[in-house]
XYZ file of C-alpha atoms in Angstrom:
67
model
C 0.042 -0.050 -0.114
C 1.120 3.414 -0.913
C 2.144 5.652 1.807
C 0.936 9.226 1.452
C 3.844 12.209 2.559
C 2.527 15.077 3.617
C 4.063 18.518 1.039
C 5.527 20.110 3.882
C 7.815 16.844 4.398
C 8.505 16.054 1.123
C 11.820 18.020 1.051
C 12.400 16.310 4.120
C 11.821 12.818 2.517
C 13.766 13.522 -0.588
C 16.944 14.713 1.556
C 16.680 11.501 3.428
C 16.096 9.403 0.383
C 19.321 11.171 -1.806
C 21.524 10.231 0.945
C 23.796 6.885 1.270
C 24.134 7.416 5.149
C 22.097 7.332 8.128
C 20.977 11.243 8.658
C 20.530 13.160 12.171
C 18.081 16.050 13.009
C 21.086 18.368 13.292
C 21.989 17.792 9.516
C 18.379 18.023 8.148
C 17.755 21.058 9.748
C 21.150 22.352 8.850
C 20.964 21.088 5.086
C 17.282 22.573 4.652
C 17.016 25.356 7.302
C 13.951 23.930 9.156
C 13.299 23.873 12.834
C 14.141 21.201 15.132
C 10.746 20.041 15.704
C 9.622 19.758 12.264
C 12.914 17.848 11.306
C 12.153 15.341 14.129
C 8.404 14.925 13.716
C 9.042 14.471 10.162
C 11.472 11.729 10.375
C 9.867 10.158 13.646
C 6.491 9.857 11.234
C 8.627 8.149 8.634
C 9.530 5.706 11.510
C 5.738 5.336 12.678
C 4.963 4.495 8.840
C 7.797 1.654 8.811
C 9.943 3.845 6.070
C 12.895 4.248 8.010
C 14.584 3.073 11.012
C 16.013 4.681 14.147
C 19.517 3.686 15.897
C 21.321 5.392 18.619
C 24.756 5.712 17.664
C 27.305 7.245 20.086
C 24.625 8.921 22.124
C 23.025 10.451 18.775
C 20.070 9.717 17.387
C 20.338 8.582 13.654
C 17.931 7.715 10.892
C 17.878 5.656 7.689
C 16.036 4.291 5.428
C 14.464 1.045 6.039
C 15.798 -1.937 3.588
């Protein structure tokens, strides 16, 4: 079943899918000039919809596309 992504989160999804390495909230904030809250909510939504995985690496939460 296709998952619809909110248009305001589409640029975060495009950035997220074009990277080969996991991303952090701060990387999304800096690259796209969005607030921490917006970046966090979008990435957590992707995890909730089973599109992404969340991992803790050295005390920092990273997100990557689910394989």
